[in-house]
């Protein structure tokens, strides 16, 4: 349903067009149901529901409650292995001994001594999965709830406000234009949402420009199937992305796609688009060699030799087969670099500002003192036409180049991470200062002018600029990689939920503790239920109907870094399971209640990645208290039997690399904004006059005429003015 998608993405409820009547009783029920999930309806929303007839009011209320429960992970039952968790969780070995004793007695054997049982389970001679009752729930979810006292609300519990929106059609159109016309590449979940919206908004207003090429592929994939004209196809790679999208493949081209058989009308559209691109600019053939093998596979599906009316399209496949060589921009630049001509290489790359800026560090390192000034001038000249996302990326990069990093981390679009030594010599401090100043001036000039004062929520200042949606997961309150958020309360509770598709699957929630030097200070997992006050809820090894594991971490723990992680011990991958998620709650020690309560959920992220180990976050303790820092990383791991004990060094290396990196945050943009607007940090009191509110979510009761400005729009605004020019790079 589009309504649920809109609610999850915008926290705005589309206005219903139902018959008027007295829905006040439904409005009261909605208000109570939302409070149980940690949400509240705005006054306008409650008034709207109350003014509907009972039947449409109930339909709207059911949609709203279902959407928000899915958002925070409350749409499933989160059972725990030990019914009394976090109390009455036994020592790990004692529990294994008890399960082994039950197995011996159930098989008609004689009772063994405690020493004999302990020796059996600790010497590795026992398969825990064979023990009766191990890894499967021994009680129902209702029995779990009955075993716990009622939840006690606290002042610090989360309360997220839902606002009344326009009609579903208007809200869908608004969201469609925002996603399609954005300059930040979307993640997998948002790309899927864009495809759904593209179908619904096919006949409505279309975005003026679609700067991100993956977004173009999604839009054109819909248009290809429905027989509509393609939009914004201006490179050969655009056509390749479209073919991948239409085949259910990866539009980023990070992984090869298996092309489907295209219908004859679809083949004509794709070949005509290719022909038009090459006819308009033969130099675009230079991009073909990069994906030659994929072009050859696509040619097998399109049969270009059957369509003599598009000779330029046939040239594409001739280049792919190696029958014709066409040098591209990057190749000419590499040839110049190999010849020691760095300044000429920069001049070649200046035709594609994005490529030049991405290569700026390398060019400056290779340039002789005589050439360095020429490279800086070429880089400076490209700032005005490059996309804002590239400018912000370069600014963040330059800010980390004064000294070699302790380790250099590479994270690809699939959120897989590699670690290597940073062998690059640092850039001179004067050069870093000069480039930073020029970038600051260009980025600051692109920020919009506002006639209203800027009111900034301090919690938003640590949010990393969303330079790519690939550096985050879908979910609730999920922030880009490197973002920091304050953590309140007395207790952290992590949870992971998974539901297998067809075969037995065992996910294991674990916690690795690190000290100030990123050395291991302990762990809690299915092999160690207790450590320094931290408690594991018990090991679940089969999830045909879904399973949840929890870990409680008191914020008095002695470690500097707490690293929750999810290991695939056996079975289906994160991409194969029917559903999987990770999240964390914050609680007071006396709140009691069931292990999961939606009102205490601070964030919930999907787990969809290529590795066998997920590192969603790290929690760091510093002078200002605890902070949550988003990682969004996956480790390759083993095919099975992954455990926290086996990857302590690789995890610590990645945590250190991310924690020591200086990310560009909203605080950076706010500082630039001070030169263009009056900026005030919000103290929790509502202003008297209209403002532009910058925050994760706007408080209810802002004066009429106020504007809400979420973090994603900060990067979007910085990108305006050069996005279209830089998209081609």
PDB file of N, CA and C in Angstrom, residues 46-122:
ATOM      1  N   UNK A  46      -5.388  13.618  14.675  1.00  0.00           N
ATOM      2  CA  UNK A  46      -6.496  13.114  15.477  1.00  0.00           C
ATOM      3  C   UNK A  46      -7.813  13.770  15.074  1.00  0.00           C
ATOM      4  N   UNK A  47      -7.769  15.055  14.765  1.00  0.00           N
ATOM      5  CA  UNK A  47      -8.987  15.747  14.333  1.00  0.00           C
ATOM      6  C   UNK A  47      -9.490  15.178  13.010  1.00  0.00           C
ATOM      7  N   UNK A  48      -8.567  14.876  12.112  1.00  0.00           N
ATOM      8  CA  UNK A  48      -8.955  14.321  10.812  1.00  0.00           C
ATOM      9  C   UNK A  48      -9.611  12.951  10.984  1.00  0.00           C
ATOM     10  N   UNK A  49      -9.020  12.081  11.807  1.00  0.00           N
ATOM     11  CA  UNK A  49      -9.606  10.759  12.029  1.00  0.00           C
ATOM     12  C   UNK A  49     -10.961  10.889  12.705  1.00  0.00           C
ATOM     13  N   UNK A  50     -11.062  11.813  13.665  1.00  0.00           N
ATOM     14  CA  UNK A  50     -12.319  11.996  14.385  1.00  0.00           C
ATOM     15  C   UNK A  50     -13.438  12.531  13.524  1.00  0.00           C
ATOM     16  N   UNK A  51     -13.113  13.172  12.418  1.00  0.00           N
ATOM     17  CA  UNK A  51     -14.133  13.746  11.535  1.00  0.00           C
ATOM     18  C   UNK A  51     -14.589  12.768  10.460  1.00  0.00           C
ATOM     19  N   UNK A  52     -14.016  11.569  10.415  1.00  0.00           N
ATOM     20  CA  UNK A  52     -14.423  10.556   9.442  1.00  0.00           C
ATOM     21  C   UNK A  52     -15.505   9.658  10.027  1.00  0.00           C
ATOM     22  N   UNK A  53     -16.258   9.028   9.133  1.00  0.00           N
ATOM     23  CA  UNK A  53     -17.202   8.009   9.574  1.00  0.00           C
ATOM     24  C   UNK A  53     -16.427   6.845  10.189  1.00  0.00           C
ATOM     25  N   UNK A  54     -17.030   6.070  11.100  1.00  0.00           N
ATOM     26  CA  UNK A  54     -16.287   5.012  11.801  1.00  0.00           C
ATOM     27  C   UNK A  54     -15.558   4.038  10.879  1.00  0.00           C
ATOM     28  N   UNK A  55     -16.180   3.622   9.760  1.00  0.00           N
ATOM     29  CA  UNK A  55     -15.534   2.624   8.888  1.00  0.00           C
ATOM     30  C   UNK A  55     -14.266   3.159   8.238  1.00  0.00           C
ATOM     31  N   UNK A  56     -14.292   4.305   7.523  1.00  0.00           N
ATOM     32  CA  UNK A  56     -13.036   4.810   6.952  1.00  0.00           C
ATOM     33  C   UNK A  56     -12.038   5.240   8.022  1.00  0.00           C
ATOM     34  N   UNK A  57     -12.534   5.700   9.172  1.00  0.00           N
ATOM     35  CA  UNK A  57     -11.627   6.064  10.265  1.00  0.00           C
ATOM     36  C   UNK A  57     -10.869   4.830  10.752  1.00  0.00           C
ATOM     37  N   UNK A  58     -11.587   3.702  10.864  1.00  0.00           N
ATOM     38  CA  UNK A  58     -10.938   2.473  11.317  1.00  0.00           C
ATOM     39  C   UNK A  58      -9.940   1.970  10.283  1.00  0.00           C
ATOM     40  N   UNK A  59     -10.271   2.077   9.000  1.00  0.00           N
ATOM     41  CA  UNK A  59      -9.336   1.663   7.950  1.00  0.00           C
ATOM     42  C   UNK A  59      -8.049   2.487   8.015  1.00  0.00           C
ATOM     43  N   UNK A  60      -8.203   3.807   8.180  1.00  0.00           N
ATOM     44  CA  UNK A  60      -7.027   4.669   8.249  1.00  0.00           C
ATOM     45  C   UNK A  60      -6.205   4.352   9.494  1.00  0.00           C
ATOM     46  N   UNK A  61      -6.869   4.180  10.629  1.00  0.00           N
ATOM     47  CA  UNK A  61      -6.157   3.894  11.876  1.00  0.00           C
ATOM     48  C   UNK A  61      -5.388   2.575  11.772  1.00  0.00           C
ATOM     49  N   UNK A  62      -6.002   1.561  11.158  1.00  0.00           N
ATOM     50  CA  UNK A  62      -5.329   0.268  11.024  1.00  0.00           C
ATOM     51  C   UNK A  62      -4.083   0.388  10.154  1.00  0.00           C
ATOM     52  N   UNK A  63      -4.176   1.168   9.088  1.00  0.00           N
ATOM     53  CA  UNK A  63      -3.021   1.375   8.212  1.00  0.00           C
ATOM     54  C   UNK A  63      -1.890   2.072   8.960  1.00  0.00           C
ATOM     55  N   UNK A  64      -2.235   3.090   9.741  1.00  0.00           N
ATOM     56  CA  UNK A  64      -1.221   3.861  10.470  1.00  0.00           C
ATOM     57  C   UNK A  64      -0.517   2.981  11.498  1.00  0.00           C
ATOM     58  N   UNK A  65      -1.281   2.254  12.288  1.00  0.00           N
ATOM     59  CA  UNK A  65      -0.692   1.424  13.342  1.00  0.00           C
ATOM     60  C   UNK A  65       0.178   0.330  12.733  1.00  0.00           C
ATOM     61  N   UNK A  66      -0.308  -0.298  11.662  1.00  0.00           N
ATOM     62  CA  UNK A  66       0.484  -1.339  11.010  1.00  0.00           C
ATOM     63  C   UNK A  66       1.800  -0.786  10.483  1.00  0.00           C
ATOM     64  N   UNK A  67       1.767   0.404   9.882  1.00  0.00           N
ATOM     65  CA  UNK A  67       2.975   1.002   9.306  1.00  0.00           C
ATOM     66  C   UNK A  67       4.013   1.309  10.372  1.00  0.00           C
ATOM     67  N   UNK A  68       3.601   1.909  11.473  1.00  0.00           N
ATOM     68  CA  UNK A  68       4.590   2.304  12.485  1.00  0.00           C
ATOM     69  C   UNK A  68       5.121   1.091  13.242  1.00  0.00           C
ATOM     70  N   UNK A  69       4.294   0.067  13.413  1.00  0.00           N
ATOM     71  CA  UNK A  69       4.793  -1.143  14.081  1.00  0.00           C
ATOM     72  C   UNK A  69       5.852  -1.826  13.218  1.00  0.00           C
ATOM     73  N   UNK A  70       5.644  -1.867  11.929  1.00  0.00           N
ATOM     74  CA  UNK A  70       6.664  -2.411  11.037  1.00  0.00           C
ATOM     75  C   UNK A  70       7.927  -1.565  11.080  1.00  0.00           C
ATOM     76  N   UNK A  71       7.749  -0.267  11.223  1.00  0.00           N
ATOM     77  CA  UNK A  71       8.889   0.641  11.210  1.00  0.00           C
ATOM     78  C   UNK A  71       9.857   0.341  12.347  1.00  0.00           C
ATOM     79  N   UNK A  72       9.330   0.066  13.539  1.00  0.00           N
ATOM     80  CA  UNK A  72      10.201  -0.164  14.703  1.00  0.00           C
ATOM     81  C   UNK A  72      10.392  -1.636  15.019  1.00  0.00           C
ATOM     82  N   UNK A  73       9.847  -2.528  14.167  1.00  0.00           N
ATOM     83  CA  UNK A  73      10.045  -3.953  14.393  1.00  0.00           C
ATOM     84  C   UNK A  73       9.058  -4.579  15.349  1.00  0.00           C
ATOM     85  N   UNK A  74       7.918  -3.910  15.581  1.00  0.00           N
ATOM     86  CA  UNK A  74       6.930  -4.402  16.538  1.00  0.00           C
ATOM     87  C   UNK A  74       5.842  -5.225  15.858  1.00  0.00           C
ATOM     88  N   UNK A  75       6.025  -5.556  14.581  1.00  0.00           N
ATOM     89  CA  UNK A  75       5.010  -6.321  13.858  1.00  0.00           C
ATOM     90  C   UNK A  75       5.217  -7.829  14.018  1.00  0.00           C
ATOM     91  N   UNK A  76       6.274  -8.233  14.711  1.00  0.00           N
ATOM     92  CA  UNK A  76       6.550  -9.644  14.959  1.00  0.00           C
ATOM     93  C   UNK A  76       6.646  -9.864  16.464  1.00  0.00           C
ATOM     94  N   UNK A  77       6.593 -11.124  16.874  1.00  0.00           N
ATOM     95  CA  UNK A  77       6.690 -11.461  18.292  1.00  0.00           C
ATOM     96  C   UNK A  77       8.143 -11.764  18.642  1.00  0.00           C
ATOM     97  N   UNK A  78       8.683 -10.977  19.565  1.00  0.00           N
ATOM     98  CA  UNK A  78      10.078 -11.123  19.960  1.00  0.00           C
ATOM     99  C   UNK A  78      10.161 -11.965  21.235  1.00  0.00           C
ATOM    100  N   UNK A  79      10.244 -13.265  21.057  1.00  0.00           N
ATOM    101  CA  UNK A  79      10.371 -14.185  22.176  1.00  0.00           C
ATOM    102  C   UNK A  79      11.839 -14.314  22.568  1.00  0.00           C
ATOM    103  N   UNK A  80      12.108 -14.765  23.780  1.00  0.00           N
ATOM    104  CA  UNK A  80      13.475 -14.993  24.250  1.00  0.00           C
ATOM    105  C   UNK A  80      13.608 -16.438  24.700  1.00  0.00           C
ATOM    106  N   UNK A  81      14.805 -17.008  24.544  1.00  0.00           N
ATOM    107  CA  UNK A  81      14.983 -18.415  24.916  1.00  0.00           C
ATOM    108  C   UNK A  81      14.742 -18.611  26.410  1.00  0.00           C
ATOM    109  N   UNK A  82      15.405 -17.809  27.238  1.00  0.00           N
ATOM    110  CA  UNK A  82      15.203 -17.911  28.682  1.00  0.00           C
ATOM    111  C   UNK A  82      14.031 -17.015  29.054  1.00  0.00           C
ATOM    112  N   UNK A  83      12.991 -17.605  29.588  1.00  0.00           N
ATOM    113  CA  UNK A  83      11.739 -16.891  29.790  1.00  0.00           C
ATOM    114  C   UNK A  83      11.884 -15.733  30.758  1.00  0.00           C
ATOM    115  N   UNK A  84      12.837 -15.799  31.674  1.00  0.00           N
ATOM    116  CA  UNK A  84      12.997 -14.735  32.658  1.00  0.00           C
ATOM    117  C   UNK A  84      13.971 -13.645  32.253  1.00  0.00           C
ATOM    118  N   UNK A  85      14.570 -13.732  31.044  1.00  0.00           N
ATOM    119  CA  UNK A  85      15.568 -12.748  30.625  1.00  0.00           C
ATOM    120  C   UNK A  85      15.077 -11.331  30.898  1.00  0.00           C
ATOM    121  N   UNK A  86      15.961 -10.480  31.470  1.00  0.00           N
ATOM    122  CA  UNK A  86      17.409 -10.635  31.700  1.00  0.00           C
ATOM    123  C   UNK A  86      17.778 -11.309  33.022  1.00  0.00           C
ATOM    124  N   UNK A  87      16.759 -11.767  33.768  1.00  0.00           N
ATOM    125  CA  UNK A  87      17.032 -12.471  35.019  1.00  0.00           C
ATOM    126  C   UNK A  87      16.989 -13.978  34.765  1.00  0.00           C
ATOM    127  N   UNK A  88      17.545 -14.712  35.683  1.00  0.00           N
ATOM    128  CA  UNK A  88      17.481 -16.179  35.659  1.00  0.00           C
ATOM    129  C   UNK A  88      18.167 -16.784  34.436  1.00  0.00           C
ATOM    130  N   UNK A  89      19.145 -16.088  33.881  1.00  0.00           N
ATOM    131  CA  UNK A  89      19.946 -16.667  32.795  1.00  0.00           C
ATOM    132  C   UNK A  89      21.118 -17.397  33.441  1.00  0.00           C
ATOM    133  N   UNK A  90      21.242 -18.695  33.216  1.00  0.00           N
ATOM    134  CA  UNK A  90      22.285 -19.460  33.920  1.00  0.00           C
ATOM    135  C   UNK A  90      23.668 -19.201  33.351  1.00  0.00           C
ATOM    136  N   UNK A  91      24.660 -19.683  34.052  1.00  0.00           N
ATOM    137  CA  UNK A  91      26.013 -19.726  33.508  1.00  0.00           C
ATOM    138  C   UNK A  91      26.009 -20.634  32.280  1.00  0.00           C
ATOM    139  N   UNK A  92      26.791 -20.276  31.274  1.00  0.00           N
ATOM    140  CA  UNK A  92      26.750 -20.994  30.003  1.00  0.00           C
ATOM    141  C   UNK A  92      27.045 -22.472  30.173  1.00  0.00           C
ATOM    142  N   UNK A  93      28.146 -22.815  30.831  1.00  0.00           N
ATOM    143  CA  UNK A  93      28.526 -24.220  30.984  1.00  0.00           C
ATOM    144  C   UNK A  93      27.507 -24.960  31.843  1.00  0.00           C
ATOM    145  N   UNK A  94      26.992 -24.303  32.879  1.00  0.00           N
ATOM    146  CA  UNK A  94      25.967 -24.943  33.701  1.00  0.00           C
ATOM    147  C   UNK A  94      24.741 -25.295  32.866  1.00  0.00           C
ATOM    148  N   UNK A  95      24.376 -24.398  31.954  1.00  0.00           N
ATOM    149  CA  UNK A  95      23.219 -24.655  31.093  1.00  0.00           C
ATOM    150  C   UNK A  95      23.497 -25.833  30.170  1.00  0.00           C
ATOM    151  N   UNK A  96      24.680 -25.854  29.576  1.00  0.00           N
ATOM    152  CA  UNK A  96      25.022 -26.976  28.694  1.00  0.00           C
ATOM    153  C   UNK A  96      25.021 -28.298  29.474  1.00  0.00           C
ATOM    154  N   UNK A  97      25.537 -28.277  30.697  1.00  0.00           N
ATOM    155  CA  UNK A  97      25.560 -29.482  31.536  1.00  0.00           C
ATOM    156  C   UNK A  97      24.137 -29.944  31.823  1.00  0.00           C
ATOM    157  N   UNK A  98      23.260 -29.004  32.112  1.00  0.00           N
ATOM    158  CA  UNK A  98      21.862 -29.358  32.401  1.00  0.00           C
ATOM    159  C   UNK A  98      21.198 -29.986  31.194  1.00  0.00           C
ATOM    160  N   UNK A  99      21.492 -29.431  29.966  1.00  0.00           N
ATOM    161  CA  UNK A  99      20.909 -30.004  28.746  1.00  0.00           C
ATOM    162  C   UNK A  99      21.483 -31.403  28.479  1.00  0.00           C
ATOM    163  N   UNK A 100      22.772 -31.594  28.760  1.00  0.00           N
ATOM    164  CA  UNK A 100      23.385 -32.911  28.566  1.00  0.00           C
ATOM    165  C   UNK A 100      22.808 -33.912  29.564  1.00  0.00           C
ATOM    166  N   UNK A 101      22.595 -33.510  30.814  1.00  0.00           N
ATOM    167  CA  UNK A 101      22.009 -34.398  31.813  1.00  0.00           C
ATOM    168  C   UNK A 101      20.615 -34.837  31.366  1.00  0.00           C
ATOM    169  N   UNK A 102      19.843 -33.887  30.816  1.00  0.00           N
ATOM    170  CA  UNK A 102      18.501 -34.236  30.340  1.00  0.00           C
ATOM    171  C   UNK A 102      18.577 -35.231  29.194  1.00  0.00           C
ATOM    172  N   UNK A 103      19.585 -35.063  28.322  1.00  0.00           N
ATOM    173  CA  UNK A 103      19.729 -35.985  27.189  1.00  0.00           C
ATOM    174  C   UNK A 103      20.084 -37.386  27.667  1.00  0.00           C
ATOM    175  N   UNK A 104      20.979 -37.485  28.652  1.00  0.00           N
ATOM    176  CA  UNK A 104      21.390 -38.788  29.164  1.00  0.00           C
ATOM    177  C   UNK A 104      20.214 -39.508  29.803  1.00  0.00           C
ATOM    178  N   UNK A 105      19.459 -38.781  30.623  1.00  0.00           N
ATOM    179  CA  UNK A 105      18.334 -39.401  31.316  1.00  0.00           C
ATOM    180  C   UNK A 105      17.220 -39.766  30.349  1.00  0.00           C
ATOM    181  N   UNK A 106      16.999 -38.891  29.347  1.00  0.00           N
ATOM    182  CA  UNK A 106      15.955 -39.190  28.366  1.00  0.00           C
ATOM    183  C   UNK A 106      16.293 -40.428  27.558  1.00  0.00           C
ATOM    184  N   UNK A 107      17.589 -40.705  27.375  1.00  0.00           N
ATOM    185  CA  UNK A 107      17.999 -41.876  26.602  1.00  0.00           C
ATOM    186  C   UNK A 107      18.106 -43.137  27.436  1.00  0.00           C
ATOM    187  N   UNK A 108      17.727 -43.064  28.693  1.00  0.00           N
ATOM    188  CA  UNK A 108      17.771 -44.254  29.541  1.00  0.00           C
ATOM    189  C   UNK A 108      19.126 -44.502  30.162  1.00  0.00           C
ATOM    190  N   UNK A 109      20.037 -43.535  30.066  1.00  0.00           N
ATOM    191  CA  UNK A 109      21.363 -43.712  30.637  1.00  0.00           C
ATOM    192  C   UNK A 109      21.364 -43.460  32.135  1.00  0.00           C
ATOM    193  N   UNK A 110      22.483 -43.720  32.758  1.00  0.00           N
ATOM    194  CA  UNK A 110      22.627 -43.486  34.189  1.00  0.00           C
ATOM    195  C   UNK A 110      23.160 -42.092  34.427  1.00  0.00           C
ATOM    196  N   UNK A 111      22.825 -41.539  35.569  1.00  0.00           N
ATOM    197  CA  UNK A 111      23.259 -40.187  35.910  1.00  0.00           C
ATOM    198  C   UNK A 111      24.777 -40.143  36.025  1.00  0.00           C
ATOM    199  N   UNK A 112      25.374 -39.104  35.406  1.00  0.00           N
ATOM    200  CA  UNK A 112      26.812 -38.904  35.483  1.00  0.00           C
ATOM    201  C   UNK A 112      27.121 -37.883  36.561  1.00  0.00           C
ATOM    202  N   UNK A 113      28.350 -37.884  37.022  1.00  0.00           N
ATOM    203  CA  UNK A 113      28.747 -36.888  38.012  1.00  0.00           C
ATOM    204  C   UNK A 113      28.862 -35.523  37.344  1.00  0.00           C
ATOM    205  N   UNK A 114      28.857 -34.480  38.166  1.00  0.00           N
ATOM    206  CA  UNK A 114      28.989 -33.123  37.640  1.00  0.00           C
ATOM    207  C   UNK A 114      30.308 -32.965  36.895  1.00  0.00           C
ATOM    208  N   UNK A 115      31.365 -33.534  37.398  1.00  0.00           N
ATOM    209  CA  UNK A 115      32.672 -33.425  36.751  1.00  0.00           C
ATOM    210  C   UNK A 115      32.663 -34.106  35.390  1.00  0.00           C
ATOM    211  N   UNK A 116      32.009 -35.262  35.284  1.00  0.00           N
ATOM    212  CA  UNK A 116      31.941 -35.968  34.005  1.00  0.00           C
ATOM    213  C   UNK A 116      31.148 -35.175  32.969  1.00  0.00           C
ATOM    214  N   UNK A 117      30.035 -34.574  33.407  1.00  0.00           N
ATOM    215  CA  UNK A 117      29.216 -33.777  32.495  1.00  0.00           C
ATOM    216  C   UNK A 117      29.970 -32.548  32.017  1.00  0.00           C
ATOM    217  N   UNK A 118      30.650 -31.874  32.945  1.00  0.00           N
ATOM    218  CA  UNK A 118      31.400 -30.670  32.561  1.00  0.00           C
ATOM    219  C   UNK A 118      32.523 -31.020  31.581  1.00  0.00           C
ATOM    220  N   UNK A 119      33.189 -32.113  31.814  1.00  0.00           N
ATOM    221  CA  UNK A 119      34.266 -32.522  30.911  1.00  0.00           C
ATOM    222  C   UNK A 119      33.716 -32.816  29.520  1.00  0.00           C
ATOM    223  N   UNK A 120      32.532 -33.399  29.446  1.00  0.00           N
ATOM    224  CA  UNK A 120      31.953 -33.749  28.147  1.00  0.00           C
ATOM    225  C   UNK A 120      31.628 -32.507  27.326  1.00  0.00           C
ATOM    226  N   UNK A 121      31.057 -31.482  27.985  1.00  0.00           N
ATOM    227  CA  UNK A 121      30.635 -30.310  27.210  1.00  0.00           C
ATOM    228  C   UNK A 121      31.778 -29.349  26.934  1.00  0.00           C
ATOM    229  N   UNK A 122      32.807 -29.337  27.769  1.00  0.00           N
ATOM    230  CA  UNK A 122      33.900 -28.379  27.571  1.00  0.00           C
ATOM    231  C   UNK A 122      35.019 -28.926  26.696  1.00  0.00           C
TER     232      UNK A 122
END
